PDB file of C-alpha atoms in Angstrom:
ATOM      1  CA  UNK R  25     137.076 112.393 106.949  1.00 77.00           C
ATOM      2  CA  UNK R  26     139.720 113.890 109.186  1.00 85.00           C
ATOM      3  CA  UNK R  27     143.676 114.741 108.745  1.00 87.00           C
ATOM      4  CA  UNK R  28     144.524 111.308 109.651  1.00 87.00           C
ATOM      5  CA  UNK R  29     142.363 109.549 107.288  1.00 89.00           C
ATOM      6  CA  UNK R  30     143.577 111.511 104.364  1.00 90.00           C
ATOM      7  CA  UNK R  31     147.174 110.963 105.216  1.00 90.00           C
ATOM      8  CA  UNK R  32     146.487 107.043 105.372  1.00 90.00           C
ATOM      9  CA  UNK R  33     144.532 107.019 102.239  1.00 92.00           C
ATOM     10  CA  UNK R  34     147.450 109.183 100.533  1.00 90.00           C
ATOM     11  CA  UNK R  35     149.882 107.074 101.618  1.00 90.00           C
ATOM     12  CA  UNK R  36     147.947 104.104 100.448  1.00 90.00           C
ATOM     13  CA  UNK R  37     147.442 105.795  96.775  1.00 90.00           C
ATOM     14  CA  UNK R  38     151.298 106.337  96.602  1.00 86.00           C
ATOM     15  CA  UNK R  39     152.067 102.579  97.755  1.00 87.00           C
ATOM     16  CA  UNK R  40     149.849 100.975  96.257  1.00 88.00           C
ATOM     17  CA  UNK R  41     150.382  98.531  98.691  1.00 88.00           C
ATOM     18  CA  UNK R  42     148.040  97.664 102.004  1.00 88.00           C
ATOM     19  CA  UNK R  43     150.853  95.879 103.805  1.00 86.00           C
ATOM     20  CA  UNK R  44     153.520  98.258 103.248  1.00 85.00           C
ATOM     21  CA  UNK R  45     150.884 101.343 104.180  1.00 88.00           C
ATOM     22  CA  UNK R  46     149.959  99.492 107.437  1.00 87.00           C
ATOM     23  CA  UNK R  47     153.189  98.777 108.332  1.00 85.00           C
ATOM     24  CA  UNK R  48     154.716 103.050 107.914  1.00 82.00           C
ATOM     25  CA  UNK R  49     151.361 104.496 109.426  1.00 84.00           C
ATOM     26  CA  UNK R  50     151.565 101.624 112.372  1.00 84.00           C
ATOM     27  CA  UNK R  51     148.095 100.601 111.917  1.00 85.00           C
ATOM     28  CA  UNK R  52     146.587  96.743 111.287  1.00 88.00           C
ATOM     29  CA  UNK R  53     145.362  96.099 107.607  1.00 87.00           C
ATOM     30  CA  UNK R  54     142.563  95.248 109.155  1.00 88.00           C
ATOM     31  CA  UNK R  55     142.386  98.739 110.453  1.00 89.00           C
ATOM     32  CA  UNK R  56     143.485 100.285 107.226  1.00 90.00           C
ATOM     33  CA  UNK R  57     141.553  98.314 104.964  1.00 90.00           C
ATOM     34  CA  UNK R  58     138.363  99.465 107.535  1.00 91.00           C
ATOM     35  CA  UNK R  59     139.191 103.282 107.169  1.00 91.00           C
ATOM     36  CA  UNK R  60     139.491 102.986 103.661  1.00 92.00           C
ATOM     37  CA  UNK R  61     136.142 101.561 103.194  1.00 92.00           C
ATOM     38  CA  UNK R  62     134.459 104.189 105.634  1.00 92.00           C
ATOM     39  CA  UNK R  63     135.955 106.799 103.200  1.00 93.00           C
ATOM     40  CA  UNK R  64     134.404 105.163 100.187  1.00 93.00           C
ATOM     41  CA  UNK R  65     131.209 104.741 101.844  1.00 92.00           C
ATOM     42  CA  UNK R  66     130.897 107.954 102.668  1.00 92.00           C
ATOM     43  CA  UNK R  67     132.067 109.383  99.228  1.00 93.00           C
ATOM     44  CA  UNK R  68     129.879 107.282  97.795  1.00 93.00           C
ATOM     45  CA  UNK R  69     132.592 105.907  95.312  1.00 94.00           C
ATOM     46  CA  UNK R  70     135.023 103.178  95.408  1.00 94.00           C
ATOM     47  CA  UNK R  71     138.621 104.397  95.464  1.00 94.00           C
ATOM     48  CA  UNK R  72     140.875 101.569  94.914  1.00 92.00           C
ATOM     49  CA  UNK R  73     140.765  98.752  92.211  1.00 90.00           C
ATOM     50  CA  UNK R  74     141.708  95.310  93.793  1.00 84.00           C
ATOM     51  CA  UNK R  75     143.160  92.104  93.003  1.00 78.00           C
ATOM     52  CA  UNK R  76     145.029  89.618  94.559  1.00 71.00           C
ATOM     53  CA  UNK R  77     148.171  91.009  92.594  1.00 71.00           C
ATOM     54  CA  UNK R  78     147.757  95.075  92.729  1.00 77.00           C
ATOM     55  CA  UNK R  79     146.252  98.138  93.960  1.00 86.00           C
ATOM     56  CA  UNK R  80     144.803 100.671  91.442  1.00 90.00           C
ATOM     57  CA  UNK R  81     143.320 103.977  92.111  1.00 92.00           C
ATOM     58  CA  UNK R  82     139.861 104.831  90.576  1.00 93.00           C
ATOM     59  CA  UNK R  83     139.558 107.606  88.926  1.00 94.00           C
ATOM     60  CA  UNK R  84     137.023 109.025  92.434  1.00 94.00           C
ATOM     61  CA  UNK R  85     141.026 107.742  93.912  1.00 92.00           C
ATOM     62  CA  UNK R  86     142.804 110.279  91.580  1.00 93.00           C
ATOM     63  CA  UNK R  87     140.041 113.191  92.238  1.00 93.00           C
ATOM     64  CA  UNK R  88     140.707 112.403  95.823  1.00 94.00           C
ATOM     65  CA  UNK R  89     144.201 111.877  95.994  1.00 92.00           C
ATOM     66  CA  UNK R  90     144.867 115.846  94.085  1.00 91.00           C
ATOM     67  CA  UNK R  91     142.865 117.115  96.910  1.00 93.00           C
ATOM     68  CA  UNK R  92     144.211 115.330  99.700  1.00 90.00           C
ATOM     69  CA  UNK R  93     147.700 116.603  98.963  1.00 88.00           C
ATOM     70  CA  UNK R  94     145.926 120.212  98.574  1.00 88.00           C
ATOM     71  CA  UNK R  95     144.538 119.834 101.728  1.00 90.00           C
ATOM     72  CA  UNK R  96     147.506 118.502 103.790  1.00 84.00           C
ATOM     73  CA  UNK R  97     150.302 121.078 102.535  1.00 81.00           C
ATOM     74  CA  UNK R  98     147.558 123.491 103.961  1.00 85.00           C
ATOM     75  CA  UNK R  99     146.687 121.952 107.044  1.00 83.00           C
ATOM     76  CA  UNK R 100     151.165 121.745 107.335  1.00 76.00           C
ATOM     77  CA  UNK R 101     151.283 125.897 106.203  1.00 74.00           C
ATOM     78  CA  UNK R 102     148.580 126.526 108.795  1.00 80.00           C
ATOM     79  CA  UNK R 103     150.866 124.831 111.206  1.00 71.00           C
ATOM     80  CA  UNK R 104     154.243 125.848 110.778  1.00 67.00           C
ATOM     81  CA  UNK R 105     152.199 129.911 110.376  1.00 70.00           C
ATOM     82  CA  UNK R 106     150.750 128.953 113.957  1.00 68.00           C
ATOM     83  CA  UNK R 107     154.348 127.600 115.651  1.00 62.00           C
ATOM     84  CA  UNK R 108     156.171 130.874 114.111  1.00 62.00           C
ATOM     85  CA  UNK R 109     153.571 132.944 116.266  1.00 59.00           C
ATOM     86  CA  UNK R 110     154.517 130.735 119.202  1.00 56.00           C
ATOM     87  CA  UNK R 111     157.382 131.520 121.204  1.00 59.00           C
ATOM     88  CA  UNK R 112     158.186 127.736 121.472  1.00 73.00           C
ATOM     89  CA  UNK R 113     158.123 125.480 118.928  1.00 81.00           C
ATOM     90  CA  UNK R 114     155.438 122.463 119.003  1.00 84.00           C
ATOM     91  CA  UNK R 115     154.306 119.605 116.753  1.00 87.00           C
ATOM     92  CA  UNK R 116     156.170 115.666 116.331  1.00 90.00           C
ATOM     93  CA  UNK R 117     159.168 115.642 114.553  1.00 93.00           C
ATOM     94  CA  UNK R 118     160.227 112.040 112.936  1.00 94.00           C
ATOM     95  CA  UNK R 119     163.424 110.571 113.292  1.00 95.00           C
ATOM     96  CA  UNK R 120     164.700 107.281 111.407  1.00 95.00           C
ATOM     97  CA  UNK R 121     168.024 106.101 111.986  1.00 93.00           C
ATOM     98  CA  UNK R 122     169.188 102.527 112.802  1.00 91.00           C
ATOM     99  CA  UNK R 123     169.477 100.987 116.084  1.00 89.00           C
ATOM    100  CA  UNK R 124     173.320 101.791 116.374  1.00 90.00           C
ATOM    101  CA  UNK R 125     172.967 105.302 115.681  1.00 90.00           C
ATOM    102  CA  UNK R 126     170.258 105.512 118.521  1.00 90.00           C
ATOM    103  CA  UNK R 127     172.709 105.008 120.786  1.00 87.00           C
ATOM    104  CA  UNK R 128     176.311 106.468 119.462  1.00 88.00           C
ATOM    105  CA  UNK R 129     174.944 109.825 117.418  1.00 89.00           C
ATOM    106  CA  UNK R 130     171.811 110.675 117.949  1.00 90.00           C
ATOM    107  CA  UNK R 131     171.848 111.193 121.901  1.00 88.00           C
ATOM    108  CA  UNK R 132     173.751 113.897 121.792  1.00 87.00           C
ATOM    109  CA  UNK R 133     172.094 115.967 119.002  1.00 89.00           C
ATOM    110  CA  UNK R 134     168.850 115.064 120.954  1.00 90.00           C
ATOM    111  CA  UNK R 135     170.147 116.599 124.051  1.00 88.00           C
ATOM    112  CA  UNK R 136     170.774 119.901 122.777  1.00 86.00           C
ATOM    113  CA  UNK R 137     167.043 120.151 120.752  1.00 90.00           C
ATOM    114  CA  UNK R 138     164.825 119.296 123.087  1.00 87.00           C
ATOM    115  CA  UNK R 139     167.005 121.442 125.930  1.00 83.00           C
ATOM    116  CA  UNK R 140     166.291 124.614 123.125  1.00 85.00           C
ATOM    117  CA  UNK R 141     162.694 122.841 121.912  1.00 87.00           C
ATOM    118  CA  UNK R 142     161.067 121.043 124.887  1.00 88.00           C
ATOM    119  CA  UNK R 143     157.602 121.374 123.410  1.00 87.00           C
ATOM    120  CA  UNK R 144     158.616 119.530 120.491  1.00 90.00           C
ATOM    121  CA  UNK R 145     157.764 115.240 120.560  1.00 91.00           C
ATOM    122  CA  UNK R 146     160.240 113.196 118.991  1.00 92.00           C
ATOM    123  CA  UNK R 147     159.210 109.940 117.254  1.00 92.00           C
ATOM    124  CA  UNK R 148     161.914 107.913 116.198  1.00 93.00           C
ATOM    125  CA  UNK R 149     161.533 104.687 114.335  1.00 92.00           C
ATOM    126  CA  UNK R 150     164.743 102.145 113.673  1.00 91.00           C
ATOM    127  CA  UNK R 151     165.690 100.178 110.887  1.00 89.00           C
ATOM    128  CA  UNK R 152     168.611  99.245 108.455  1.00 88.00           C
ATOM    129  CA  UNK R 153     170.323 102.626 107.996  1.00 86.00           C
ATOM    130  CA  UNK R 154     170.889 101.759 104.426  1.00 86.00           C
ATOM    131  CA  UNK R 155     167.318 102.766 104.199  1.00 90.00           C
ATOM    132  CA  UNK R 156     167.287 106.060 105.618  1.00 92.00           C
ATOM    133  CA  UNK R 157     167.316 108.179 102.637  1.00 93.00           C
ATOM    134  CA  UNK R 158     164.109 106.106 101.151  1.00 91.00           C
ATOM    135  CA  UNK R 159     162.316 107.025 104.190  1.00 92.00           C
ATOM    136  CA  UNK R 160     162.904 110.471 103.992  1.00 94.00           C
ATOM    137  CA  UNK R 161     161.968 110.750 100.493  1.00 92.00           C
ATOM    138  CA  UNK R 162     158.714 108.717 100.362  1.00 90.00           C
ATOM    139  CA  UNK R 163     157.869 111.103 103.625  1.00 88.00           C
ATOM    140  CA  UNK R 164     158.101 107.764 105.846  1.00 89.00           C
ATOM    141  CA  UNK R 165     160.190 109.960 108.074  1.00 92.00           C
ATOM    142  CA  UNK R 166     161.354 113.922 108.486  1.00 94.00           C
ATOM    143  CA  UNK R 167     165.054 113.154 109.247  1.00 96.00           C
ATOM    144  CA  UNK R 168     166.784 110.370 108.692  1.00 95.00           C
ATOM    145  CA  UNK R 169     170.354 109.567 109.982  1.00 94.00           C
ATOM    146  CA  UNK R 170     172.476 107.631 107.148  1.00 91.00           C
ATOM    147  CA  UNK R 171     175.629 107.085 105.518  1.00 89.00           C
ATOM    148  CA  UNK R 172     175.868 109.248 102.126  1.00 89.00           C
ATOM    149  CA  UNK R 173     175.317 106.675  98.912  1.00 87.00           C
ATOM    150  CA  UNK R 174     178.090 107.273  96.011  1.00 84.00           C
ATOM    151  CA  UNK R 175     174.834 109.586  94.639  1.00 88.00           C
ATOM    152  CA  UNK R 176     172.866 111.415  96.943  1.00 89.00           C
ATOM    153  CA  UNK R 177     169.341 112.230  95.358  1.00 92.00           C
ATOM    154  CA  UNK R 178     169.036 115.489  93.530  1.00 93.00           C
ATOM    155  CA  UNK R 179     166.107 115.956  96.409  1.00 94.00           C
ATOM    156  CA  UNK R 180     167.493 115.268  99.310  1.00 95.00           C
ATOM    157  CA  UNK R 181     170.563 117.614 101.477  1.00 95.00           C
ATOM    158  CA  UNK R 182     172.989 115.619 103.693  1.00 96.00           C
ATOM    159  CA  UNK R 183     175.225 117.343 106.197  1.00 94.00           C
ATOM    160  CA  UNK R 184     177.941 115.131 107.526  1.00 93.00           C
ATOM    161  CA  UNK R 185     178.163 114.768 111.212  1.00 91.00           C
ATOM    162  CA  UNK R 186     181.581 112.055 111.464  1.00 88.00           C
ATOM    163  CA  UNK R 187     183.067 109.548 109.521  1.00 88.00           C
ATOM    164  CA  UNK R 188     182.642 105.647 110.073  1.00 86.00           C
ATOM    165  CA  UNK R 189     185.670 103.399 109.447  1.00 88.00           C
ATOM    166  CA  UNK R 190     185.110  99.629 108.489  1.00 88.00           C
ATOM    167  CA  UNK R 191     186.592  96.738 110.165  1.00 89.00           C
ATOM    168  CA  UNK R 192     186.705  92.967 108.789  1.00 90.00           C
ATOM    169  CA  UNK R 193     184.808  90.526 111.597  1.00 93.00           C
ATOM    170  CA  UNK R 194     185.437  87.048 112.087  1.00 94.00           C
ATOM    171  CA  UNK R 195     184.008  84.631 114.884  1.00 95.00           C
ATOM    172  CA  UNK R 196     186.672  84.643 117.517  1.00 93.00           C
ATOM    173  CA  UNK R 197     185.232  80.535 119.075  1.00 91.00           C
ATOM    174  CA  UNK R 198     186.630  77.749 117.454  1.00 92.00           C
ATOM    175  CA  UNK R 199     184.642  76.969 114.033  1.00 94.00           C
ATOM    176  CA  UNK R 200     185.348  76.035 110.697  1.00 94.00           C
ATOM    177  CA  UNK R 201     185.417  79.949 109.320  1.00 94.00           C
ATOM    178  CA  UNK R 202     187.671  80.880 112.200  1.00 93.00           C
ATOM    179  CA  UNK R 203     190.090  78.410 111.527  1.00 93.00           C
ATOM    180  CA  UNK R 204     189.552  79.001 107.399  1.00 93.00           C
ATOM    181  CA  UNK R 205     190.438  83.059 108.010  1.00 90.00           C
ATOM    182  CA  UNK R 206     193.526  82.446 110.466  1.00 88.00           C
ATOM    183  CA  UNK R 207     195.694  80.598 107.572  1.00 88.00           C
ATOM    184  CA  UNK R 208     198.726  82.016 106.762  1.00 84.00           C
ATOM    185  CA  UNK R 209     197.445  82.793 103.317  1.00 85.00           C
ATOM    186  CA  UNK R 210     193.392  82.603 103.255  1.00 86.00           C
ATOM    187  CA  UNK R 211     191.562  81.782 100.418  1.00 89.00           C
ATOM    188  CA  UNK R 212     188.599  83.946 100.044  1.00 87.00           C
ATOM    189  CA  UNK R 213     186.749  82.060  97.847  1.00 88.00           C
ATOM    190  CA  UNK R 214     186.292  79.221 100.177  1.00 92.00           C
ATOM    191  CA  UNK R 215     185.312  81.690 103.138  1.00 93.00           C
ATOM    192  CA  UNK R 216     181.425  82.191 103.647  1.00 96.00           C
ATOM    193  CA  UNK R 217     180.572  86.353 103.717  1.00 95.00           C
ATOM    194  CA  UNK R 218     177.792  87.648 105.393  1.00 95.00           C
ATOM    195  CA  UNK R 219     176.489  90.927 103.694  1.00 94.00           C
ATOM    196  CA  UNK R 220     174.382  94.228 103.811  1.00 92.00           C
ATOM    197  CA  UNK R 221     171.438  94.081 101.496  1.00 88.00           C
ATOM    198  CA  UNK R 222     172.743  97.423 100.137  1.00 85.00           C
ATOM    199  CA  UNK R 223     174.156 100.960 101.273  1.00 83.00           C
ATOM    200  CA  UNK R 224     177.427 102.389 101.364  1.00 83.00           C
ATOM    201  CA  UNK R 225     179.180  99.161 103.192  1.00 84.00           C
ATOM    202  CA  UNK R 226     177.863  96.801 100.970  1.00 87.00           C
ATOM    203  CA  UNK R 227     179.559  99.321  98.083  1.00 85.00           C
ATOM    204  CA  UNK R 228     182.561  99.324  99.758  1.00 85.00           C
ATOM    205  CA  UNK R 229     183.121  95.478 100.292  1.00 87.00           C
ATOM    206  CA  UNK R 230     182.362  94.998  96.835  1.00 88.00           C
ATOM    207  CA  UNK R 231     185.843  97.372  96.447  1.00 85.00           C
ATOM    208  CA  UNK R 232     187.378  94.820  98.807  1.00 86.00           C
ATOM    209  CA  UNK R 233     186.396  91.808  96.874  1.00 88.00           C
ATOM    210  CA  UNK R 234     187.765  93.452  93.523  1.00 86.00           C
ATOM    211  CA  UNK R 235     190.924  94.363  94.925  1.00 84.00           C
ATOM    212  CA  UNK R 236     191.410  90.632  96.243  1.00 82.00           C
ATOM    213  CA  UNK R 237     190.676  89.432  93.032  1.00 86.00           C
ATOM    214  CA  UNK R 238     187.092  87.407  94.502  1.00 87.00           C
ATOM    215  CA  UNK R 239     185.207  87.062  91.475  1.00 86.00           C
ATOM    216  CA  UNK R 240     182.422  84.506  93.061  1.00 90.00           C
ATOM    217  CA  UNK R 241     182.309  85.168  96.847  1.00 91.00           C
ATOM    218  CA  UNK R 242     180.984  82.726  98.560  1.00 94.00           C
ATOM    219  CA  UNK R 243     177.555  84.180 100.228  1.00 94.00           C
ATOM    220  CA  UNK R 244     176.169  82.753 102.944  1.00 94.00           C
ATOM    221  CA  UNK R 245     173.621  85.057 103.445  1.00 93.00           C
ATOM    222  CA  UNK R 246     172.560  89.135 102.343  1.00 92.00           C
ATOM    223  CA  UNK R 247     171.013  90.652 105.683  1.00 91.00           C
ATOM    224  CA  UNK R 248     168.988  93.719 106.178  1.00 87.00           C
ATOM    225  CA  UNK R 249     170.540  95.684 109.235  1.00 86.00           C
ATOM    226  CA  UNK R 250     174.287  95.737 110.823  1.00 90.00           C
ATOM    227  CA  UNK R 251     173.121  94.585 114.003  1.00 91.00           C
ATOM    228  CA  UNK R 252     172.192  91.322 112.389  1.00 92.00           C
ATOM    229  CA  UNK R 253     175.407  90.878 110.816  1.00 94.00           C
ATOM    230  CA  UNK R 254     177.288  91.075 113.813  1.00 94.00           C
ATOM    231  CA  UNK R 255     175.362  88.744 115.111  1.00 94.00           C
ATOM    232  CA  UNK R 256     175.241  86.293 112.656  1.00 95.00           C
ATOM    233  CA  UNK R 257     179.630  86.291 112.329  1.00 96.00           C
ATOM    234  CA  UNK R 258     179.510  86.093 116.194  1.00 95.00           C
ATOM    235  CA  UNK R 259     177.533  82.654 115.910  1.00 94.00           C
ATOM    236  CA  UNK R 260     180.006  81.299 113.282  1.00 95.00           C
ATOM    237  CA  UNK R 261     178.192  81.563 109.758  1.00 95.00           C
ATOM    238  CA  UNK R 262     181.106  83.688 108.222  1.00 95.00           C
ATOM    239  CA  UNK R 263     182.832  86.983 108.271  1.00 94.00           C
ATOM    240  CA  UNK R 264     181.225  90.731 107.464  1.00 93.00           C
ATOM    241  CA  UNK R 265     182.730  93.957 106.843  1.00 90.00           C
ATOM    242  CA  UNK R 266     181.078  96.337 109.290  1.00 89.00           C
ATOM    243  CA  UNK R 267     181.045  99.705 110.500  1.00 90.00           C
ATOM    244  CA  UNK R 268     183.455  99.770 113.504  1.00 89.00           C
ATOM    245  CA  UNK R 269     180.796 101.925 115.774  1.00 90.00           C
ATOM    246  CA  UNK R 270     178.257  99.027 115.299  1.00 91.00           C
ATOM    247  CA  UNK R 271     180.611  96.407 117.003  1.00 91.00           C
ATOM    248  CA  UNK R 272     181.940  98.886 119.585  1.00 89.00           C
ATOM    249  CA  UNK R 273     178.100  99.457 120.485  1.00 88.00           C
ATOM    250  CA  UNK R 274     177.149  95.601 120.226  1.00 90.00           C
ATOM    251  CA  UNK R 275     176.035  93.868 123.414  1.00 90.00           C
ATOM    252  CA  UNK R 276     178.963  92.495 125.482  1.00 90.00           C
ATOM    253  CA  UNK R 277     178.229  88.794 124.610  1.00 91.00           C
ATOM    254  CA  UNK R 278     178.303  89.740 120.988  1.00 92.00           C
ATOM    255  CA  UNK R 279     181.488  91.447 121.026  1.00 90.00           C
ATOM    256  CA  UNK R 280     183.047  88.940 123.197  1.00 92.00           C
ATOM    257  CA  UNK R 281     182.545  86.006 119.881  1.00 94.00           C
ATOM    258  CA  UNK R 282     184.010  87.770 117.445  1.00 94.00           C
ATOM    259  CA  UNK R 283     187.331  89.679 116.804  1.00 92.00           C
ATOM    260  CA  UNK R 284     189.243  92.304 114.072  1.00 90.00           C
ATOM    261  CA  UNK R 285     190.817  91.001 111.114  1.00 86.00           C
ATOM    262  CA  UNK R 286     193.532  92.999 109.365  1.00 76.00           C
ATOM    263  CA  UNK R 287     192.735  92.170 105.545  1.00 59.00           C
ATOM    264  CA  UNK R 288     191.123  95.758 105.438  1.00 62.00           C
ATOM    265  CA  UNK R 289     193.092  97.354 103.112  1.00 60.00           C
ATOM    266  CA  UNK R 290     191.959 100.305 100.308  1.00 60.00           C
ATOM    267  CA  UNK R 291     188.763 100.355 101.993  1.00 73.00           C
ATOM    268  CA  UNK R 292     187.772 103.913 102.952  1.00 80.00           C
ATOM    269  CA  UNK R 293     185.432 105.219 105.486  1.00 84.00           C
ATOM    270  CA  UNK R 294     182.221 106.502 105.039  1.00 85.00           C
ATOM    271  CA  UNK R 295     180.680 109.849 106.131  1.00 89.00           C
ATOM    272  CA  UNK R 296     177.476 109.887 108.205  1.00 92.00           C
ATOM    273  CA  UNK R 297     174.817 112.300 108.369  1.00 94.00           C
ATOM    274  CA  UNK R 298     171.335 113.513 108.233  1.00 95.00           C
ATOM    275  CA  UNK R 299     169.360 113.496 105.512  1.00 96.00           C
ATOM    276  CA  UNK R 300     166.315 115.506 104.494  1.00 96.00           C
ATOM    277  CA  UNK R 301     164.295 116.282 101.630  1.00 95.00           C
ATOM    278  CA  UNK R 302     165.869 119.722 100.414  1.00 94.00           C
ATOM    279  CA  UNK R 303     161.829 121.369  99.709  1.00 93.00           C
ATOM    280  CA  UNK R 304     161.557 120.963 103.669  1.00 93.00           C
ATOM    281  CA  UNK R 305     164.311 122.669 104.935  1.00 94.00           C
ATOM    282  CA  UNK R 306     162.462 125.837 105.657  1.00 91.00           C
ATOM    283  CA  UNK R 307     159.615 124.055 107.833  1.00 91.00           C
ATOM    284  CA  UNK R 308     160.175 125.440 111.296  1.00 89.00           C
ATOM    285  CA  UNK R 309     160.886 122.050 113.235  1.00 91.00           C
ATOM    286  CA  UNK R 310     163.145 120.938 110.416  1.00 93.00           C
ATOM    287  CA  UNK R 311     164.767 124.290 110.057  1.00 92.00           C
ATOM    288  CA  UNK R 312     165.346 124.093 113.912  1.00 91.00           C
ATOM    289  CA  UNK R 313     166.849 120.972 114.138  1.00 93.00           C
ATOM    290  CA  UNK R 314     169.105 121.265 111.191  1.00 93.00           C
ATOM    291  CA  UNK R 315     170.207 124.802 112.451  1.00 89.00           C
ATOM    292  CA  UNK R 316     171.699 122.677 115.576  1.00 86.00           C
ATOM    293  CA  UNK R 317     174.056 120.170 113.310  1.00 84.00           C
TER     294      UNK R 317
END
């Protein structure tokens, strides 16, 4: 066994879940499902009870899983004692952030790391930002860039780095919810909504729809990831309420279907950061980059 096979196999006895394993450590579950075998063949035990419904660690799974955790926070101390002896920093530092902030926030923090940190890989992985803070906490990702939730985890420290205003998106073509929206006096029961699976927008247009007295919205559809949701108003299947930097950073033929709507009232920005579970600050990339914000 090596470092890579215990991180796979601890990830796998925290998941409990050979899809969802394959899928964070960016291997096949062929691949996994392989590596896992090798380990119980040369162990000598099996380490994984399975159905077609779960996942179950043996007990040989628990005795392994205690000292795979042993043995990676030492591997990680030997590492971060090795880079402090270093004059320059070293090692891969994971980024998650969605594919908006990859282009409007994170450039610039980028910039000034690697300029200070050139030694220092960066992998970054996109997604819905509303996941950001799971990420960081099941160790899917070292930083994650995400808008603060109405309770940030007693685990995890956010520092804000700008705020992100909301705007109310309709499909600027003729279509049956552009010309429902442009009455004189809407009514928003009858008008299809397109919304964020979760996060701090989908909190917010909840806000909206209790100030406008909505009681059953009509949904067309609950969509993982902004980008999507632009997309979706811009093709005429309803309106969103969005975070204004995701349209301004849209694709031109995107932005040029849809337009602002001024129904937007009591509905309050929400601060963006990065996120980070609060036990790692003191690691030496983490402590690095968070010294920059």
């Amino acid at each position: 066994m090596d470092i890579r096979d215990l991180k796979l196999f601890l990830h796998l006895a925290e998941s409990c879940h050979f899809g969802r394993t394959a899928k964070s450590m960016h291997v096949s579950p062929s691949t996994l499902s392989r590596q896992i075998q090798r380990i119980e063949e040369t162990l000598g035990h099996p380490l994984f009870l399975r159905d077609n419904r779960s996942v179950k660690l043996t007990f040989a799974g628990e005795q392994l899983k205690q000292f795979a955790q042993q043995t990676l926070l030492q591997y990680q101390q030997l590492q971060h004692s090795l880079n402090q002896q270093s004059p320059s920093l070293s090692g891969e530092l994971r980024l998650f952030c969605s594919v908006t902030a990859a282009y409007s926030h994170l450039p610039q923090i980028l910039d000034r790391f690697r300029a200070e940190h050139p030694l220092v890989e960066i992998k970054l992985t996109t997604g819905d930002a509303a996941d950001a803070v799971n990420k960081v906490q099941s160790n899917d990702a070292d930083l994650g860039i995400a808008g603060k939730p109405e309770k940030l985890p007693d685990n995890v420290s956010f520092t804000k780095i700008g705020k992100v205003p909301l705007v109310l998106i309709a499909p600027s073509l003729p279509c049956t919810v552009r010309t429902l929206v442009t009455q004189e006096n809407p009514n928003w029961d009858t008008i299809p909504f397109i919304l964020p699976e979760h996060g701090p927008s989908r909190k917010r247009i909840e806000h909206w729809f209790r100030h406008h007295q909505i009681n059953n919205p009509l949904i067309y559809a609950t969509v993982s990831g902004h980008e999507a949701i632009v997309s979706m108003v811009a093709l005429g299947c309803g309106i969103a309420l969005i975070p204004n930097v995701v349209v301004e950073n849209s694709p031109e033929p995107v932005r040029n279907r849809i337009s602002l709507l001024d129904n937007i009232s009591l509905v309050e920005p929400f601060e963006l950061g990065i996120c980070v579970q609060r036990k790692r600050l003191n690691e030496p990339l983490i402590k690095a980059f968070w010294g920059l914000l």
